[in-house]
Amino acid sequence: MRRERISSPERIDPRLVARTIDEGARTEHVTLLDMLFELMESKLYPGKDELDDDEHTEVAWALEDGDDTVSRFPRKSSLYRALTERCDADALTSMFAPAVIGESSRDLYTLMAPKVLSERIAELVGESET
């Protein structure tokens, strides 16, 4: 039996992230902008549903710093399928926290350093193969 090669998550180009943040509401990448804000809100204020004005400002500043790596797991990728064989798609948000699932695309977006992300994937995929 031949095994399918598991894909890697897509790293969102940091220049696209910076440009999208800079353009704000004028951006043509509204979905990405929404995901970025959701991710940073989740990172800075885990479990909090509503942010006040000062907290929203803090989120915007953190996004502008550009210190975080944004990765996307397309729902149709072999990696996403391998991970969802192990658990429910919504459970992936806690496994890759801070993470969100896009409402329309159902793609998983996460803010993790590439090395940490790779280690986490290896750990999860390795567990599912045993």
PDB file of C-alpha atoms in Angstrom:
ATOM      1  CA  MET A   1       0.000   0.000   0.000  1.00  0.00           C
ATOM      2  CA  ARG A   2       1.441   3.349  -1.048  1.00  0.00           C
ATOM      3  CA  ARG A   3       1.296   6.236   1.404  1.00  0.00           C
ATOM      4  CA  GLU A   4       0.380   9.744   0.337  1.00  0.00           C
ATOM      5  CA  ARG A   5       3.084  12.300   1.046  1.00  0.00           C
ATOM      6  CA  ILE A   6       1.903  14.727   3.678  1.00  0.00           C
ATOM      7  CA  SER A   7       2.099  18.349   2.613  1.00  0.00           C
ATOM      8  CA  SER A   8       3.443  21.226   4.674  1.00  0.00           C
ATOM      9  CA  PRO A   9       1.385  24.175   5.840  1.00  0.00           C
ATOM     10  CA  GLU A  10       1.611  27.291   3.681  1.00  0.00           C
ATOM     11  CA  ARG A  11       3.545  30.126   5.225  1.00  0.00           C
ATOM     12  CA  ILE A  12       1.716  33.349   4.455  1.00  0.00           C
ATOM     13  CA  ASP A  13       4.190  35.759   2.860  1.00  0.00           C
ATOM     14  CA  PRO A  14       5.215  38.276   5.549  1.00  0.00           C
ATOM     15  CA  ARG A  15       5.115  41.045   2.918  1.00  0.00           C
ATOM     16  CA  LEU A  16       1.474  40.216   2.181  1.00  0.00           C
ATOM     17  CA  VAL A  17       0.709  40.225   5.900  1.00  0.00           C
ATOM     18  CA  ALA A  18       2.410  43.609   6.347  1.00  0.00           C
ATOM     19  CA  ARG A  19       0.696  45.110   3.292  1.00  0.00           C
ATOM     20  CA  THR A  20      -2.708  43.785   4.368  1.00  0.00           C
ATOM     21  CA  ILE A  21      -2.299  45.261   7.843  1.00  0.00           C
ATOM     22  CA  ASP A  22      -1.064  48.552   6.415  1.00  0.00           C
ATOM     23  CA  GLU A  23      -4.033  48.792   4.033  1.00  0.00           C
ATOM     24  CA  GLY A  24      -6.490  47.924   6.792  1.00  0.00           C
ATOM     25  CA  ALA A  25     -10.139  48.219   5.759  1.00  0.00           C
ATOM     26  CA  ARG A  26      -9.063  49.242   2.223  1.00  0.00           C
ATOM     27  CA  THR A  27      -7.374  45.891   1.574  1.00  0.00           C
ATOM     28  CA  GLU A  28      -8.543  43.457  -1.062  1.00  0.00           C
ATOM     29  CA  HIS A  29      -7.489  40.670   1.351  1.00  0.00           C
ATOM     30  CA  VAL A  30     -10.337  41.166   3.826  1.00  0.00           C
ATOM     31  CA  THR A  31     -10.480  37.483   4.795  1.00  0.00           C
ATOM     32  CA  LEU A  32      -6.758  37.472   5.606  1.00  0.00           C
ATOM     33  CA  LEU A  33      -7.130  40.689   7.601  1.00  0.00           C
ATOM     34  CA  ASP A  34      -9.977  39.152   9.612  1.00  0.00           C
ATOM     35  CA  MET A  35      -7.904  36.010  10.254  1.00  0.00           C
ATOM     36  CA  LEU A  36      -4.912  38.085  11.366  1.00  0.00           C
ATOM     37  CA  PHE A  37      -6.985  40.025  13.888  1.00  0.00           C
ATOM     38  CA  GLU A  38      -8.650  36.854  15.183  1.00  0.00           C
ATOM     39  CA  LEU A  39      -5.273  35.150  15.577  1.00  0.00           C
ATOM     40  CA  MET A  40      -3.676  38.046  17.423  1.00  0.00           C
ATOM     41  CA  GLU A  41      -6.729  38.509  19.639  1.00  0.00           C
ATOM     42  CA  SER A  42      -6.536  34.812  20.488  1.00  0.00           C
ATOM     43  CA  LYS A  43      -2.821  35.100  21.238  1.00  0.00           C
ATOM     44  CA  LEU A  44      -3.018  38.219  23.401  1.00  0.00           C
ATOM     45  CA  TYR A  45      -6.385  37.618  25.054  1.00  0.00           C
ATOM     46  CA  PRO A  46      -7.087  33.852  25.045  1.00  0.00           C
ATOM     47  CA  GLY A  47     -10.663  32.984  25.904  1.00  0.00           C
ATOM     48  CA  LYS A  48     -11.877  36.575  25.825  1.00  0.00           C
ATOM     49  CA  ASP A  49     -14.886  37.182  23.577  1.00  0.00           C
ATOM     50  CA  GLU A  50     -15.125  40.974  23.555  1.00  0.00           C
ATOM     51  CA  LEU A  51     -12.205  43.422  23.583  1.00  0.00           C
ATOM     52  CA  ASP A  52     -12.310  47.031  24.678  1.00  0.00           C
ATOM     53  CA  ASP A  53     -10.785  49.872  22.634  1.00  0.00           C
ATOM     54  CA  ASP A  54      -7.406  49.697  24.374  1.00  0.00           C
ATOM     55  CA  GLU A  55      -7.194  45.959  23.756  1.00  0.00           C
ATOM     56  CA  HIS A  56      -8.085  46.415  20.079  1.00  0.00           C
ATOM     57  CA  THR A  57      -5.296  48.986  19.827  1.00  0.00           C
ATOM     58  CA  GLU A  58      -2.865  46.532  21.450  1.00  0.00           C
ATOM     59  CA  VAL A  59      -3.857  43.869  18.894  1.00  0.00           C
ATOM     60  CA  ALA A  60      -3.279  46.289  16.000  1.00  0.00           C
ATOM     61  CA  TRP A  61       0.152  47.280  17.354  1.00  0.00           C
ATOM     62  CA  ALA A  62       1.135  43.644  17.821  1.00  0.00           C
ATOM     63  CA  LEU A  63       0.140  42.900  14.224  1.00  0.00           C
ATOM     64  CA  GLU A  64       2.133  45.878  12.955  1.00  0.00           C
ATOM     65  CA  ASP A  65       5.226  44.607  14.778  1.00  0.00           C
ATOM     66  CA  GLY A  66       5.285  41.718  12.308  1.00  0.00           C
ATOM     67  CA  ASP A  67       7.070  39.395  14.722  1.00  0.00           C
ATOM     68  CA  ASP A  68       4.705  36.484  14.194  1.00  0.00           C
ATOM     69  CA  THR A  69       4.690  33.862  11.440  1.00  0.00           C
ATOM     70  CA  VAL A  70       1.277  33.180   9.963  1.00  0.00           C
ATOM     71  CA  SER A  71       0.707  29.740   8.452  1.00  0.00           C
ATOM     72  CA  ARG A  72      -2.324  28.284   6.717  1.00  0.00           C
ATOM     73  CA  PHE A  73      -3.409  24.664   6.490  1.00  0.00           C
ATOM     74  CA  PRO A  74      -5.698  24.460   3.447  1.00  0.00           C
ATOM     75  CA  ARG A  75      -8.701  22.268   4.238  1.00  0.00           C
ATOM     76  CA  LYS A  76      -8.102  20.210   1.099  1.00  0.00           C
ATOM     77  CA  SER A  77      -4.420  19.493   1.849  1.00  0.00           C
ATOM     78  CA  SER A  78      -3.082  16.067   2.776  1.00  0.00           C
ATOM     79  CA  LEU A  79      -1.724  17.498   6.046  1.00  0.00           C
ATOM     80  CA  TYR A  80      -5.130  18.814   7.080  1.00  0.00           C
ATOM     81  CA  ARG A  81      -6.685  15.429   6.250  1.00  0.00           C
ATOM     82  CA  ALA A  82      -4.006  13.584   8.242  1.00  0.00           C
ATOM     83  CA  LEU A  83      -4.588  15.817  11.256  1.00  0.00           C
ATOM     84  CA  THR A  84      -8.381  15.564  11.095  1.00  0.00           C
ATOM     85  CA  GLU A  85      -8.107  11.772  11.034  1.00  0.00           C
ATOM     86  CA  ARG A  86      -6.688  12.188  14.523  1.00  0.00           C
ATOM     87  CA  CYS A  87      -9.205  14.701  15.863  1.00  0.00           C
ATOM     88  CA  ASP A  88     -12.098  16.982  15.068  1.00  0.00           C
ATOM     89  CA  ALA A  89     -11.203  19.990  12.864  1.00  0.00           C
ATOM     90  CA  ASP A  90     -12.310  22.415  15.582  1.00  0.00           C
ATOM     91  CA  ALA A  91      -9.950  20.702  18.066  1.00  0.00           C
ATOM     92  CA  LEU A  92      -7.053  21.736  15.828  1.00  0.00           C
ATOM     93  CA  THR A  93      -7.438  25.315  17.029  1.00  0.00           C
ATOM     94  CA  SER A  94      -6.354  24.297  20.523  1.00  0.00           C
ATOM     95  CA  MET A  95      -3.579  22.039  19.222  1.00  0.00           C
ATOM     96  CA  PHE A  96      -2.082  24.871  17.178  1.00  0.00           C
ATOM     97  CA  ALA A  97      -3.071  27.770  19.450  1.00  0.00           C
ATOM     98  CA  PRO A  98      -3.301  30.541  18.754  1.00  0.00           C
ATOM     99  CA  ALA A  99      -5.265  29.349  15.751  1.00  0.00           C
ATOM    100  CA  VAL A 100      -8.565  29.975  13.998  1.00  0.00           C
ATOM    101  CA  ILE A 101     -10.564  28.224  11.312  1.00  0.00           C
ATOM    102  CA  GLY A 102     -11.819  30.420   8.481  1.00  0.00           C
ATOM    103  CA  GLU A 103     -15.604  30.608   8.411  1.00  0.00           C
ATOM    104  CA  SER A 104     -16.049  30.143   4.686  1.00  0.00           C
ATOM    105  CA  SER A 105     -12.858  28.315   3.658  1.00  0.00           C
ATOM    106  CA  ARG A 106     -12.572  26.132   6.795  1.00  0.00           C
ATOM    107  CA  ASP A 107      -8.780  26.497   6.396  1.00  0.00           C
ATOM    108  CA  LEU A 108      -6.774  26.538   9.625  1.00  0.00           C
ATOM    109  CA  TYR A 109      -4.624  29.619  10.329  1.00  0.00           C
ATOM    110  CA  THR A 110      -2.031  29.691  13.097  1.00  0.00           C
ATOM    111  CA  LEU A 111       0.583  31.995  14.618  1.00  0.00           C
ATOM    112  CA  MET A 112       3.560  29.792  15.431  1.00  0.00           C
ATOM    113  CA  ALA A 113       7.272  29.962  14.870  1.00  0.00           C
ATOM    114  CA  PRO A 114       8.167  27.619  11.973  1.00  0.00           C
ATOM    115  CA  LYS A 115      10.306  25.334  14.154  1.00  0.00           C
ATOM    116  CA  VAL A 116       7.616  24.984  16.816  1.00  0.00           C
ATOM    117  CA  LEU A 117       4.990  24.381  14.122  1.00  0.00           C
ATOM    118  CA  SER A 118       7.095  21.655  12.482  1.00  0.00           C
ATOM    119  CA  GLU A 119       7.678  19.949  15.818  1.00  0.00           C
ATOM    120  CA  ARG A 120       3.979  20.069  16.668  1.00  0.00           C
ATOM    121  CA  ILE A 121       2.995  18.599  13.290  1.00  0.00           C
ATOM    122  CA  ALA A 122       5.570  15.807  13.617  1.00  0.00           C
ATOM    123  CA  GLU A 123       4.283  15.026  17.093  1.00  0.00           C
ATOM    124  CA  LEU A 124       0.636  14.885  15.980  1.00  0.00           C
ATOM    125  CA  VAL A 125       1.197  13.009  12.729  1.00  0.00           C
ATOM    126  CA  GLY A 126       3.538  10.591  14.498  1.00  0.00           C
ATOM    127  CA  GLU A 127       0.879   9.909  17.143  1.00  0.00           C
ATOM    128  CA  SER A 128      -1.716   9.195  14.482  1.00  0.00           C
ATOM    129  CA  GLU A 129       0.544   6.632  12.756  1.00  0.00           C
ATOM    130  CA  THR A 130       1.021   4.553  15.897  1.00  0.00           C
TER     131      THR A 130
END
